[in-house]
Every structure is written in structure tokens, then in C-alpha cells.
Amino acid sequence: MFLTDIRKEFYDVVVNQRVALFVSSDVDALCACKILQALFHCDHVQYTLVPVTGWQDLGTAFLEHKEQFRYFVLINCGANVDLLETLQPEEDTIFFICDTHRPVDVVNVYNDTQIKLLIKQDDDLGIPAYDDIFRDEEEDAEDSGNESDSNSEPSGKRTRFDEGAVERRIERQRAKREWEARRREILFDYEQYEYHGTSSAMVIFELSWVMTKDTKDMLWWAIIGLADQWVHDKITHMKYVTDIATLQRHVSRHSHHNEDEENSLSIDCMRICFEYDLRLSLYQHWSLYESICNSCYTTSSFKLWSMHGQKKLQEFLADMGLPLKQVRQKFNSMDISIKENLRDVIEESSNKYGMKDIRIQTFSVHFGFKNKFLAGDVVHAAAALLENVEKEENPSDNFIRALDSLSRSKLDQLHCGIELAKKKLIAIQQTVASCICTNLILSQGPFLYCCLMEGTPDVKLFSKTLALTLLCKYLLKSFVRSTRNKRCKLLPLIMTAPMDVEKGTVIVLGIPPESETSDKKNFFGRAFEKAAESTGSRTLHDNFDTFVIELKTEDRSKFLDALITLLS
Amino acid sequence: MDPSEVEFLAEKEMVTIISNFSLDKMYLIGGDLGPFNPGLPVNVPLWLALNLKQRQKCRIVPPEWMDVEKLEEIREQERKEETFTPIPNPHYMELTKLLLNHASDNIPKADEIRTLVKDIWDTRVAKLRLSADSFISQLEAHAKLDNLTLMEINTTRTFLLDSLNSMYKLRASLQPQPAAKGHHY
């Protein structure tokens, strides 16, 4: 069931209890977790934090902890599957789910006792009405009672009653069949497309605001949660802008204290400001040139994988009057005179080159003399740390390091994350360039398909979901710009990359077609399930996002053939 | 004594806070903690104030002496005088550090205050070092150390005592001994 008053029905319930926190491995969940941890610390709530990477992980963790805990809080996992069926908990266990995955499973919605959803009942949920899906069994019992009554009637009247009873039965069965067909249709429509809702970090921040315990740190984490949804392309532009406006109100509320001259705040205090900043990833921690070459928007607009594109970039820089030497330096060492009007200069020039949205609304944070970060920078850093493949560490260590990078006192983790993110972005761009130049993207009819082979450089990076998602999206954007085939521009993309060499599996990911007004709804989850069933391929649907699966390499071709037949 | 021990002792100082929760009067061994009412100021020891601040349950009111003009006056006076001037609080250094680290958003002009307090500290410790130096080298018998705080004494305690001990041993070994028995060592 949906909770209406989060404070009374969630926080006041758990504040005196021991709670188990199961947190999924993405940046939005990390931020929500941080905010919740801060609230728990204030009130001395005992909790156990368990990072989970998939359904199997969630199941094992639940089995380990079910003896000790009655209250479980699940962040960014658990809403889109029948949880009680999967986990088989005891009668008195209560789950609080704060998840962005939609559609929410109908059993989770209509269960009143054990599942509490920390989700706002927006208009876009579209949940089917109760009566359309669940039917009471009593109606059948009544009619069978009538039947037995009518059978005990004296034999003289039997024929008439029998006819009546038989007619009624046939009528009932027909109605039941119709109802079931309609139910299947409604459920199919409801569960066909997957998408994401409001960021969990923002939901938990609202909880802290309602309790007036919100601080600037929590607001910053909520901003990072929203920025994560935008960087990984999980929500539509409209929704992003609306949520930015909501957060902007909170930011103004927190920053009006800074205004007067006499009582100015210490430089160490955190200042959050709204910025209408450039869409260049990590440009303040890199050189401007590198950032332009490795950001999706600019690379796909200039087509930087071709010689022609490189020349256009040089023209662009010359048009702005930026000397190459300056532009290749670290951003912080650029001349002040150039840095001052940089954003406006770039916006003007980029309009001439067809890049109308080079600027995006976002927030930046500023504390101490050296530390200035944009929300997008922190998202890239945390995501890179979460999926770090450089050292052989287990996922929980990566999770803890990524969680640390979000706190202000552990800036060295954040800088480490930024370096990793730079390497990741460079790897992504190189892979995109090579895929387009060698025409690795093939049209299979209803979708585009690209397969990363074993020996590709940096392919280990792409065995992880977030990195592969970014690669897919950048690849599709660039492909749409580079191809002349009008039909191909409207197709979705499926990508496979080697996941585990020993087990011989590949990771398969599908994303919806690229368009300006895309509603980001992904139908590949159901498609993959059906294709796997029909071909008997050995697949593992372990990820919380159902459009990512693991597949045995040998079954790849028959799986793809099944998908082609399914989707055409 | 370790500086962290001195800081621990400094946490007993009372500061004023404005709480945002309510609680009845608490009777602890070290004293009573007055009833807490939201929006009303109450005096509590520093350790409790910092704990409540970190749990976002109060707002700390800066002590009276933690003000830019007052500290500037004190600094000027300290620079003029040869001996140590009286300072507003015997634990000023620890209080400044703790309050500015944890509650700098409640203290106006925190950066200037930090600089001023550091200046005062530097002047006083420099005077202390000079005085210790002349004490040892000129073998004075007593020195006047009014108005020194525990933290400042602590910085020079080990050095002063050890050097005086060594001087004593050196002097003692210079004088002729009546009986050649094993002495202190």
C-alpha cells in the first residue's frame, strides 16, 4: 500500500526499532541511503546496512537477516516484483520500499499489511483498479449453493430448474472467461513498459524536510540523486526540469542566510547554488578540450570520430577565440579572462554549430577554498567507484568507497572517483568511435544490435550495468547522427558485452529508441523474458532493471533470433 | 598530559544553546541539566552542546567573548604587555576549535575569529617560550605565570620539567659529593 504520511507511518514506526537497510547499487540509492543514515544517526536508530546487487543477493541477504529483524527498508529495489512471493517472509515482517522502478507490482500495491510503499501517488502510475485484477471467490460459492438447492427439488420441476441452472452456469463461466481475458490484457499493458519515477533521494529528503531535520548536506545528496537520474537517462527532460524547480525552492530556502554582509558565513560552510551550466562532463576537473572530446553531447554533434568532425571542432574553438594551448590545459589553470565568460561564449558558438542545448540546469556546491563540484561530476565519480574493476575488490567494498565519496570529509575518495570517471569516459568514447567507424552496429529488423567482442580494449569496464548503459546511450546517440538510413534512426538498440569469461556469459542490455520527446519507457524486460522462455536459453534475470540480463554465450544467436521474431 | 585530555577537561565548560526539543530537568552526577524547551536558551556543558548540535537538536549561541571587536582588543593588549594578560575564558583555545569545527554556521564571522584567536595564542606561546628560555639559562628561582591557561602550560610542561631536571642533575654532579654512594640514577 502507498503511505500517505511518511513521517507517521514510516519514520515514527522504525525510530525505536532495529532496521535492516537493503540498498541497491546505483548512485540514487547511495544518496537516499546517506540521507537516511544521517537521520538515523540523529535519532540513534540501530540499523544494518546491506548493499545488494541483484535479486539473488537480495534473497540471500534476506535469509541471513530475517531472524533478527522485523522491519526492512529497501532502497531502489523490490517494487517491481511480487516481493512476498519472492522472499516468503514471516507474517509480522514489514517492508518499506522506496524504489524508482515502475511499474509497481500490483500485489505490492494492494497488500495492506506487509508492504508499505514510500512512493508518491503521482498521476503517472496508472495502476489498474482492484476489481479489475482481483476477484473474490465467494461469488462462485453462492451459485454452487443454489445449484445444490435446486438439485434437491422434487423431480417434477427438475427439468425447468436444470435448464435455468445450466444457463446460469454457462453465463457465469463466460463472464469469468471475459473477465480473465480483460485482466490479462490490463496487466500486460500495465507491465509492458518499464520506466523510472521520482528519485528515492528526493523522497527521503522530503521526509527529512517534513521533520525539519534537513541540512544542506542532505539537500546536496538529493540533488546528486536527481542528477544521477539525468546522467543515466532514466527520466524525461520534463520531469527533470520539474524536479529541479522543486529542489531550487529548497536551495533558496537554505541559502538566504548567506546574504547579509555583517554575518557572512565561514568559508568552510557548504554553499549550494543553482547553475545553468555546460553539458560537458567533468570539465572543471579536466581540460576543456578533453571534456569536449569525451562528452556525449558534443562528440555526437560534431561527429568527432571522423576527420571532418575533428576539423569542425578546431573551427569551433577558433570561432570562440580560445587558443589551443589554453584549452588543453587543466581547467583551473586557464586564464581568468577566458574563464569568466566561458559559458556565454560557448553557448553562442554552439548555437551556430547546431547544438542548441549545450547548457543544462543543475546545481553546484562550494565549500572551503578549493572545492567546487557540479552535481554531474559527483554522479560520474560515484558511479565509477561503484563499478570499479581496476582492483579485485568485492562489490561491498566498492559500495562503501562510493558511499564515502559522497561525504564532505572524504574528498580524496571523490577525487579518486573523478579520475576513474575520466578513464571510463575516455574508454566509452573510444569504443563508440571504433564501433561506428568499423560499422559494428547492425540492423536486425526491429532493432539495432551491437556486440562487443572479447579482446576489445577496456571491455572489462563494460561488464557492469551502469557503464554499459552509458555506452549504449552514447552509442545510439552517435549512431543516429552518423547514419543516413532514416528507418534506423527510430530503432532501439541491444548491446552485448562479455560479462564473465570463466562462466562464459555475456551481459545483454536493451534501450529504447533515441528521440527528442522520448518517454524513456523500455519494453525489453518482457521481451527478454519471453525470448528466453521460448528458446530455453540459459539466462539470469538478476538485475533490478529487467532490461539487463546475463546470457550464456552459446545461446546468444538463438536468443537473438527469438527476439527478432518476437518483435517484428 | 595529552592535548586531547586537556580538550576533554575543557568540554566541561558551560555554553548557551537554544534547543528545538523539549525534555524535563535531568539530574546527573555532575550537576543538573535544566528543562529543555524549544526556542528557549539553556546552559549546558560543551560536550552535550556539541552532541546535540551534531544530532541537529539545537543551535549554539556563541559565548560573549567570541566577538571580533573584543578579540581584537585582547590581541592588541597582549601584544603591548610583557606579561600575560587576563583572557576571558581559561579554555579559550579548545572552545574556539570545537565550536568552529562543529558549529561554524551559528557563529558570525567565524574565519576572522579563528585568525584572531590564533594570533592571541601565538603571542602568548611566544612569550611563554621566551620566559622558559630565560628561566633555564639564567637559573632563576621563580617565575610569574599568571593568567596562563592549561593548554598553554601543557605545551611547555614536558620540555620545561625535563630540562630543569637535567640542569639539576648536571649541577648536582658538579658539586663534590661527601659519600661516594650511588646517587639518584
Short mmCIF file of C-alpha atoms in Angstrom, two decimals, chain A residues 24-448:
data_model
loop_
_atom_site.label_atom_id
_atom_site.label_comp_id
_atom_site.label_asym_id
_atom_site.label_seq_id
_atom_site.Cartn_x
_atom_site.Cartn_y
_atom_site.Cartn_z
CA SER A 24 20.72 -1.31 -4.44
CA SER A 25 23.93 -0.44 -6.29
CA ASP A 26 23.21 2.80 -8.01
CA VAL A 27 24.04 6.39 -7.19
CA ASP A 28 20.48 7.46 -6.45
CA ALA A 29 20.18 4.65 -3.90
CA LEU A 30 23.51 5.66 -2.38
CA CYS A 31 22.26 9.20 -1.89
CA ALA A 32 18.97 8.08 -0.39
CA CYS A 33 20.93 5.78 1.91
CA LYS A 34 23.17 8.64 3.02
CA ILE A 35 20.23 10.85 3.89
CA LEU A 36 18.51 8.07 5.77
CA GLN A 37 21.70 7.20 7.64
CA ALA A 38 22.09 10.83 8.71
CA LEU A 39 18.52 10.82 10.03
CA PHE A 40 19.13 7.55 11.84
CA HIS A 41 22.31 8.90 13.41
CA CYS A 42 20.46 11.90 14.76
CA ASP A 43 17.95 9.71 16.48
CA HIS A 44 20.24 6.84 17.44
CA VAL A 45 18.32 4.27 15.43
CA GLN A 46 20.12 0.94 15.16
CA TYR A 47 20.37 -0.25 11.60
CA THR A 48 22.29 -2.73 9.48
CA LEU A 49 23.33 -1.66 6.00
CA VAL A 50 23.44 -4.36 3.35
CA PRO A 51 24.37 -3.49 -0.24
CA VAL A 52 22.61 -5.71 -2.78
CA THR A 53 23.36 -6.06 -6.45
CA GLY A 54 20.51 -8.19 -7.71
CA TRP A 55 17.55 -10.41 -6.81
CA GLN A 56 19.72 -13.33 -5.73
CA ASP A 57 21.74 -11.06 -3.47
CA LEU A 58 18.54 -9.67 -2.01
CA GLY A 59 17.25 -13.19 -1.36
CA THR A 60 20.41 -14.35 0.42
CA ALA A 61 20.64 -11.18 2.45
CA PHE A 62 17.02 -11.53 3.48
CA LEU A 63 17.55 -15.12 4.58
CA GLU A 64 20.53 -14.10 6.65
CA HIS A 65 18.74 -11.30 8.39
CA LYS A 66 15.18 -12.45 8.73
CA GLU A 67 15.67 -13.94 12.16
CA GLN A 68 16.90 -10.72 13.69
CA PHE A 69 14.84 -8.01 12.07
CA ARG A 70 11.18 -7.32 11.71
CA TYR A 71 11.49 -4.09 9.74
CA PHE A 72 13.22 -3.96 6.38
CA VAL A 73 13.81 -0.84 4.33
CA LEU A 74 14.52 -1.47 0.65
CA ILE A 75 16.00 1.33 -1.40
CA ASN A 76 15.73 1.21 -5.20
CA CYS A 77 14.85 -2.46 -5.22
CA GLY A 78 11.78 -4.58 -4.69
CA ALA A 79 8.87 -2.61 -6.07
CA ASN A 80 8.53 -4.17 -9.49
CA VAL A 81 8.23 -7.80 -8.42
CA ASP A 82 5.86 -9.62 -6.09
CA LEU A 83 8.02 -9.35 -3.01
CA LEU A 84 6.13 -11.65 -0.71
CA GLU A 85 6.23 -14.40 -3.30
CA THR A 86 9.97 -13.99 -3.90
CA LEU A 87 11.12 -13.67 -0.32
CA GLN A 88 8.49 -15.71 1.60
CA PRO A 89 8.71 -13.71 4.80
CA GLU A 90 7.01 -14.31 8.13
CA GLU A 91 3.60 -12.83 8.88
CA ASP A 92 4.87 -9.96 11.00
CA THR A 93 7.72 -8.76 8.78
CA ILE A 94 7.13 -5.33 7.33
CA PHE A 95 8.86 -3.99 4.22
CA PHE A 96 9.23 -0.29 3.49
CA ILE A 97 10.08 0.11 -0.17
CA CYS A 98 11.44 3.32 -1.65
CA ASP A 99 12.03 2.48 -5.28
CA THR A 100 12.14 4.35 -8.55
CA HIS A 101 11.42 1.28 -10.69
CA ARG A 102 7.98 1.39 -12.27
CA PRO A 103 5.57 -0.23 -12.82
CA VAL A 104 4.98 -1.19 -9.22
CA ASP A 105 3.81 -4.78 -8.97
CA VAL A 106 0.06 -4.93 -8.31
CA VAL A 107 0.44 -7.31 -5.39
CA ASN A 108 2.75 -4.81 -3.71
CA VAL A 109 0.22 -2.05 -4.27
CA TYR A 110 -2.76 -3.87 -2.89
CA ASN A 111 -1.15 -5.59 0.07
CA ASP A 112 -2.24 -3.69 3.15
CA THR A 113 -0.24 -5.29 5.89
CA GLN A 114 3.27 -6.19 4.96
CA ILE A 115 4.34 -3.95 2.10
CA LYS A 116 4.49 -0.19 2.57
CA LEU A 117 5.49 1.83 -0.44
CA LEU A 118 7.33 5.11 0.11
CA ILE A 119 6.23 6.34 -3.27
CA LYS A 120 4.16 9.39 -4.07
CA GLN A 121 0.94 8.56 -5.79
CA ASP A 122 1.61 10.60 -8.90
CA ASP A 123 -0.74 10.69 -11.79
CA ASP A 124 1.60 8.72 -13.95
CA LEU A 125 1.40 5.47 -12.03
CA GLY A 126 -1.66 4.19 -13.87
CA ILE A 127 -2.39 1.34 -11.51
CA PRO A 128 -5.28 -0.88 -12.55
CA ALA A 129 -8.32 -0.82 -10.28
CA TYR A 130 -8.60 -3.54 -7.68
CA ASP A 131 -11.72 -5.10 -9.09
CA ASP A 132 -10.19 -5.47 -12.49
CA ILE A 133 -7.49 -7.75 -11.26
CA PHE A 134 -8.58 -9.48 -8.13
CA ARG A 135 -11.82 -11.34 -7.91
CA ASP A 136 -13.44 -12.66 -4.76
CA GLU A 137 -14.08 -16.38 -4.74
CA GLU A 138 -17.37 -16.02 -2.83
CA GLU A 139 -19.48 -15.32 -5.89
CA ASP A 140 -18.80 -18.79 -7.26
CA ALA A 141 -19.67 -20.43 -3.95
CA GLU A 142 -23.07 -18.74 -3.87
CA ASP A 143 -24.04 -20.07 -7.21
CA SER A 144 -22.93 -23.60 -6.47
CA GLY A 145 -25.05 -23.40 -3.30
CA ASN A 146 -28.03 -22.53 -5.47
CA GLU A 147 -27.25 -25.43 -7.70
CA SER A 148 -27.27 -27.94 -4.88
CA ASP A 149 -30.55 -26.45 -3.62
CA SER A 150 -32.06 -26.72 -6.99
CA ASN A 151 -30.88 -30.33 -7.27
CA SER A 152 -32.74 -31.27 -4.14
CA GLU A 153 -36.04 -30.05 -5.61
CA PRO A 154 -38.66 -32.67 -6.45
CA SER A 155 -38.07 -34.32 -9.75
CA GLY A 156 -41.14 -32.79 -11.38
CA LYS A 157 -39.69 -29.36 -11.52
CA ARG A 158 -36.18 -30.57 -12.17
CA THR A 159 -36.05 -30.08 -15.88
CA ARG A 160 -37.00 -26.43 -15.68
CA PHE A 161 -34.60 -25.69 -12.87
CA ASP A 162 -31.88 -27.69 -14.52
CA GLU A 163 -32.17 -25.60 -17.63
CA GLY A 164 -32.08 -22.42 -15.58
CA ALA A 165 -29.14 -23.63 -13.56
CA VAL A 166 -27.22 -24.73 -16.64
CA GLU A 167 -27.86 -21.43 -18.38
CA ARG A 168 -26.73 -19.50 -15.37
CA ARG A 169 -23.59 -21.61 -15.11
CA ILE A 170 -22.74 -21.09 -18.74
CA GLU A 171 -23.34 -17.39 -18.34
CA ARG A 172 -21.08 -17.24 -15.30
CA GLN A 173 -18.30 -19.15 -16.98
CA ARG A 174 -18.45 -16.89 -19.98
CA ALA A 175 -18.30 -13.80 -17.79
CA LYS A 176 -15.38 -15.29 -15.90
CA ARG A 177 -13.51 -16.01 -19.12
CA GLU A 178 -14.15 -12.49 -20.34
CA TRP A 179 -13.00 -11.05 -17.06
CA GLU A 180 -9.85 -13.10 -17.12
CA ALA A 181 -9.07 -12.09 -20.68
CA ARG A 182 -9.56 -8.46 -19.79
CA ARG A 183 -7.41 -8.93 -16.69
CA ARG A 184 -4.61 -10.41 -18.74
CA GLU A 185 -4.83 -7.53 -21.16
CA ILE A 186 -4.82 -4.90 -18.42
CA LEU A 187 -1.87 -6.49 -16.68
CA PHE A 188 0.01 -6.85 -19.95
CA ASP A 189 -0.47 -3.18 -20.76
CA TYR A 190 0.45 -2.17 -17.25
CA GLU A 191 3.60 -4.22 -17.02
CA GLN A 192 4.80 -3.94 -20.57
CA TYR A 193 6.89 -0.81 -20.30
CA GLU A 194 9.41 -0.13 -17.60
CA TYR A 195 10.39 3.34 -16.57
CA HIS A 196 11.59 5.29 -13.54
CA GLY A 197 9.77 7.55 -11.12
CA THR A 198 10.84 10.30 -8.73
CA SER A 199 14.32 9.88 -7.31
CA SER A 200 14.44 8.00 -3.98
CA ALA A 201 16.91 10.52 -2.62
CA MET A 202 14.34 13.24 -3.18
CA VAL A 203 11.63 11.24 -1.44
CA ILE A 204 13.79 10.68 1.62
CA PHE A 205 14.86 14.31 1.57
CA GLU A 206 11.21 15.30 1.71
CA LEU A 207 10.83 13.08 4.74
CA SER A 208 13.68 14.93 6.43
CA TRP A 209 12.15 18.27 5.41
CA VAL A 210 8.81 17.32 6.90
CA MET A 211 10.62 16.58 10.14
CA THR A 212 12.58 19.88 9.77
CA LYS A 213 15.78 17.95 10.11
CA ASP A 214 17.02 18.77 6.64
CA THR A 215 20.51 20.13 6.30
CA LYS A 216 22.49 21.35 3.33
CA ASP A 217 24.32 18.05 3.19
CA MET A 218 21.04 16.20 2.75
CA LEU A 219 19.87 18.68 0.13
CA TRP A 220 23.11 18.15 -1.77
CA TRP A 221 22.60 14.40 -1.68
CA ALA A 222 19.07 14.80 -3.00
CA ILE A 223 20.47 16.93 -5.82
CA ILE A 224 23.01 14.23 -6.64
CA GLY A 225 20.22 11.61 -6.70
CA LEU A 226 18.29 13.65 -9.25
CA ALA A 227 21.44 14.32 -11.29
CA ASP A 228 22.07 10.57 -11.39
CA GLN A 229 18.68 10.02 -12.96
CA TRP A 230 19.52 12.58 -15.61
CA VAL A 231 23.09 11.42 -16.34
CA HIS A 232 21.95 7.81 -16.78
CA ASP A 233 18.97 8.96 -18.80
CA LYS A 234 16.31 7.42 -16.58
CA ILE A 235 13.77 10.23 -16.63
CA THR A 236 12.35 12.55 -19.24
CA HIS A 237 13.57 16.08 -19.63
CA MET A 238 10.23 17.49 -18.47
CA LYS A 239 10.37 15.56 -15.25
CA TYR A 240 13.97 16.57 -14.68
CA VAL A 241 13.12 20.25 -15.08
CA THR A 242 10.13 19.94 -12.74
CA ASP A 243 12.21 18.22 -10.09
CA ILE A 244 14.97 20.81 -10.44
CA ALA A 245 12.36 23.50 -9.74
CA THR A 246 11.30 21.64 -6.56
CA LEU A 247 14.89 21.41 -5.40
CA GLN A 248 15.52 25.02 -6.31
CA ARG A 249 12.90 26.07 -3.77
CA HIS A 250 14.78 24.15 -1.08
CA VAL A 251 18.09 25.63 -2.17
CA SER A 252 16.77 29.19 -1.91
CA ARG A 253 15.37 28.42 1.49
CA HIS A 254 18.73 27.21 2.73
CA SER A 255 20.86 29.88 1.18
CA HIS A 256 19.06 33.04 2.20
CA HIS A 257 21.12 33.04 5.38
CA ASN A 258 24.24 33.85 3.41
CA GLU A 259 23.07 37.11 2.11
CA ASP A 260 23.89 39.77 4.69
CA GLU A 261 27.37 41.23 4.77
CA GLU A 262 27.73 41.53 8.51
CA ASN A 263 27.09 37.97 9.38
CA SER A 264 28.73 36.26 6.46
CA LEU A 265 29.27 32.58 6.86
CA SER A 266 32.60 30.87 7.26
CA ILE A 267 34.19 29.81 4.02
CA ASP A 268 34.06 26.22 5.21
CA CYS A 269 30.31 26.16 5.24
CA MET A 270 28.64 24.47 2.35
CA ARG A 271 27.07 26.71 -0.26
CA ILE A 272 24.78 25.27 -2.90
CA CYS A 273 23.90 27.37 -5.93
CA PHE A 274 21.75 26.88 -8.97
CA GLU A 275 23.80 26.87 -12.16
CA TYR A 276 22.82 26.96 -15.80
CA ASP A 277 25.98 25.19 -16.68
CA LEU A 278 27.53 23.46 -19.66
CA ARG A 279 26.75 19.91 -20.62
CA LEU A 280 30.41 18.95 -20.65
CA SER A 281 31.17 16.11 -18.25
CA LEU A 282 33.76 16.87 -15.60
CA TYR A 283 35.03 19.95 -17.41
CA GLN A 284 36.09 21.74 -14.27
CA HIS A 285 38.31 18.86 -13.22
CA TRP A 286 39.79 18.24 -16.62
CA SER A 287 40.91 20.35 -19.51
CA LEU A 288 38.21 21.94 -21.63
CA TYR A 289 39.45 20.20 -24.75
CA GLU A 290 39.37 16.74 -23.19
CA SER A 291 35.95 17.37 -21.81
CA ILE A 292 34.57 18.41 -25.20
CA CYS A 293 36.13 15.33 -26.79
CA ASN A 294 34.67 12.96 -24.23
CA SER A 295 31.17 14.26 -23.57
CA CYS A 296 28.38 12.58 -25.40
CA TYR A 297 26.55 15.70 -26.49
CA THR A 298 29.49 17.41 -28.14
CA THR A 299 31.00 14.26 -29.62
CA SER A 300 27.80 13.21 -31.30
CA SER A 301 27.06 16.74 -32.53
CA PHE A 302 30.49 17.27 -34.03
CA LYS A 303 30.89 13.60 -35.06
CA LEU A 304 34.34 13.60 -33.54
CA TRP A 305 35.14 10.07 -34.70
CA SER A 306 35.72 11.37 -38.22
CA MET A 307 38.40 13.70 -39.57
CA HIS A 308 35.71 16.09 -40.66
CA GLY A 309 34.45 16.26 -37.11
CA GLN A 310 37.91 17.00 -35.74
CA LYS A 311 38.25 19.88 -38.15
CA LYS A 312 34.87 21.22 -37.13
CA LEU A 313 35.98 21.14 -33.52
CA GLN A 314 39.07 23.17 -34.36
CA GLU A 315 36.88 25.67 -36.19
CA PHE A 316 34.57 25.83 -33.20
CA LEU A 317 37.42 26.61 -30.85
CA ALA A 318 38.81 29.19 -33.22
CA ASP A 319 35.38 30.74 -33.58
CA MET A 320 35.27 31.29 -29.85
CA GLY A 321 38.72 32.77 -29.83
CA LEU A 322 40.14 30.18 -27.44
CA PRO A 323 43.81 29.40 -28.07
CA LEU A 324 44.57 25.70 -28.24
CA LYS A 325 47.23 25.97 -25.61
CA GLN A 326 44.76 27.36 -23.10
CA VAL A 327 42.09 24.89 -23.93
CA ARG A 328 44.31 21.87 -23.46
CA GLN A 329 45.41 22.95 -20.01
CA LYS A 330 43.78 21.90 -16.78
CA PHE A 331 40.68 23.99 -16.34
CA ASN A 332 41.81 25.54 -13.11
CA SER A 333 44.96 26.85 -14.74
CA MET A 334 43.22 28.55 -17.64
CA ASP A 335 43.44 32.30 -17.85
CA ILE A 336 40.88 34.07 -15.73
CA SER A 337 39.91 36.29 -18.61
CA ILE A 338 38.91 33.25 -20.61
CA LYS A 339 37.12 31.54 -17.77
CA GLU A 340 34.96 34.49 -16.93
CA ASN A 341 32.61 34.47 -19.87
CA LEU A 342 33.25 30.94 -20.93
CA ARG A 343 29.69 29.71 -20.64
CA ASP A 344 28.15 32.51 -22.63
CA VAL A 345 30.85 32.34 -25.29
CA ILE A 346 30.41 28.61 -25.69
CA GLU A 347 26.64 28.90 -25.83
CA GLU A 348 26.79 31.49 -28.59
CA SER A 349 29.19 29.49 -30.68
CA SER A 350 27.43 26.22 -30.15
CA ASN A 351 24.18 27.70 -31.40
CA LYS A 352 25.95 28.32 -34.68
CA TYR A 353 27.04 24.70 -34.85
CA GLY A 354 23.60 23.30 -34.22
CA MET A 355 23.97 22.46 -30.54
CA LYS A 356 21.02 24.26 -29.08
CA ASP A 357 21.04 22.72 -25.61
CA ILE A 358 24.64 22.93 -24.59
CA ARG A 359 23.54 24.28 -21.24
CA ILE A 360 21.54 22.42 -18.67
CA GLN A 361 20.07 23.38 -15.33
CA THR A 362 21.97 21.90 -12.45
CA PHE A 363 23.43 22.76 -9.06
CA SER A 364 26.92 23.20 -7.77
CA VAL A 365 28.36 23.01 -4.29
CA HIS A 366 31.13 25.09 -2.88
CA PHE A 367 32.97 24.58 0.41
CA GLY A 368 36.43 25.58 1.54
CA PHE A 369 38.66 27.48 -0.82
CA LYS A 370 39.40 24.72 -3.29
CA ASN A 371 36.34 22.60 -3.52
CA LYS A 372 33.75 23.28 -6.14
CA PHE A 373 31.78 20.44 -7.66
CA LEU A 374 28.86 20.20 -10.02
CA ALA A 375 26.21 17.59 -9.32
CA GLY A 376 27.05 15.72 -12.53
CA ASP A 377 30.72 15.44 -11.54
CA VAL A 378 29.87 13.73 -8.29
CA VAL A 379 27.50 11.34 -10.07
CA HIS A 380 30.19 10.27 -12.51
CA ALA A 381 32.71 9.86 -9.70
CA ALA A 382 30.40 7.80 -7.50
CA ALA A 383 29.29 5.59 -10.41
CA ALA A 384 32.90 4.97 -11.39
CA LEU A 385 33.76 3.98 -7.83
CA LEU A 386 30.73 1.69 -7.56
CA GLU A 387 31.77 -0.27 -10.60
CA ASN A 388 35.48 -0.12 -10.19
CA VAL A 389 37.07 -3.05 -12.00
CA GLU A 390 40.65 -1.99 -11.52
CA LYS A 391 41.29 -3.78 -8.27
CA GLU A 392 39.85 -7.16 -7.40
CA GLU A 393 37.54 -6.00 -4.67
CA ASN A 394 34.19 -7.38 -3.76
CA PRO A 395 31.11 -5.27 -4.51
CA SER A 396 30.53 -4.31 -0.87
CA ASP A 397 33.93 -2.63 -0.66
CA ASN A 398 33.21 -0.66 -3.80
CA PHE A 399 29.83 0.27 -2.35
CA ILE A 400 31.39 1.56 0.85
CA ARG A 401 34.01 3.53 -1.06
CA ALA A 402 31.36 5.09 -3.26
CA LEU A 403 29.27 5.90 -0.18
CA ASP A 404 32.32 7.56 1.39
CA SER A 405 32.95 9.65 -1.67
CA LEU A 406 29.65 11.41 -1.00
CA SER A 407 30.70 12.78 2.39
CA ARG A 408 32.48 16.07 2.60
CA SER A 409 35.20 14.84 4.88
CA LYS A 410 36.45 12.17 2.49
CA LEU A 411 37.35 14.25 -0.51
CA ASP A 412 40.25 12.03 -1.53
CA GLN A 413 37.74 9.30 -2.42
CA LEU A 414 35.84 11.78 -4.52
CA HIS A 415 38.98 12.81 -6.38
CA CYS A 416 39.87 9.18 -6.90
CA GLY A 417 36.39 8.65 -8.31
CA ILE A 418 36.78 11.60 -10.66
CA GLU A 419 40.00 10.11 -12.05
CA LEU A 420 38.28 6.76 -12.59
CA ALA A 421 35.34 8.51 -14.22
CA LYS A 422 37.68 10.26 -16.65
CA LYS A 423 39.16 6.92 -17.68
CA LYS A 424 35.69 5.47 -18.06
CA LEU A 425 34.51 8.34 -20.27
CA ILE A 426 37.60 8.08 -22.46
CA ALA A 427 37.05 4.33 -22.81
CA ILE A 428 33.40 4.87 -23.73
CA GLN A 429 34.21 7.42 -26.40
CA GLN A 430 36.93 5.26 -27.91
CA THR A 431 34.61 2.28 -28.03
CA VAL A 432 31.86 4.39 -29.60
CA ALA A 433 34.27 5.73 -32.21
CA SER A 434 35.55 2.28 -33.10
CA CYS A 435 32.05 0.81 -33.27
CA ILE A 436 30.86 3.49 -35.64
CA CYS A 437 33.97 3.51 -37.80
CA THR A 438 34.00 -0.27 -38.17
CA ASN A 439 30.22 -0.47 -38.62
CA LEU A 440 29.72 -2.85 -35.75
CA ILE A 441 26.14 -1.75 -35.33
CA LEU A 442 23.88 -3.92 -37.45
CA SER A 443 20.21 -3.51 -38.08
CA GLN A 444 18.41 -6.74 -37.30
CA GLY A 445 15.00 -5.57 -38.41
CA PRO A 446 13.10 -4.47 -35.35
CA PHE A 447 16.20 -3.32 -33.50
CA LEU A 448 19.84 -2.42 -33.85
#
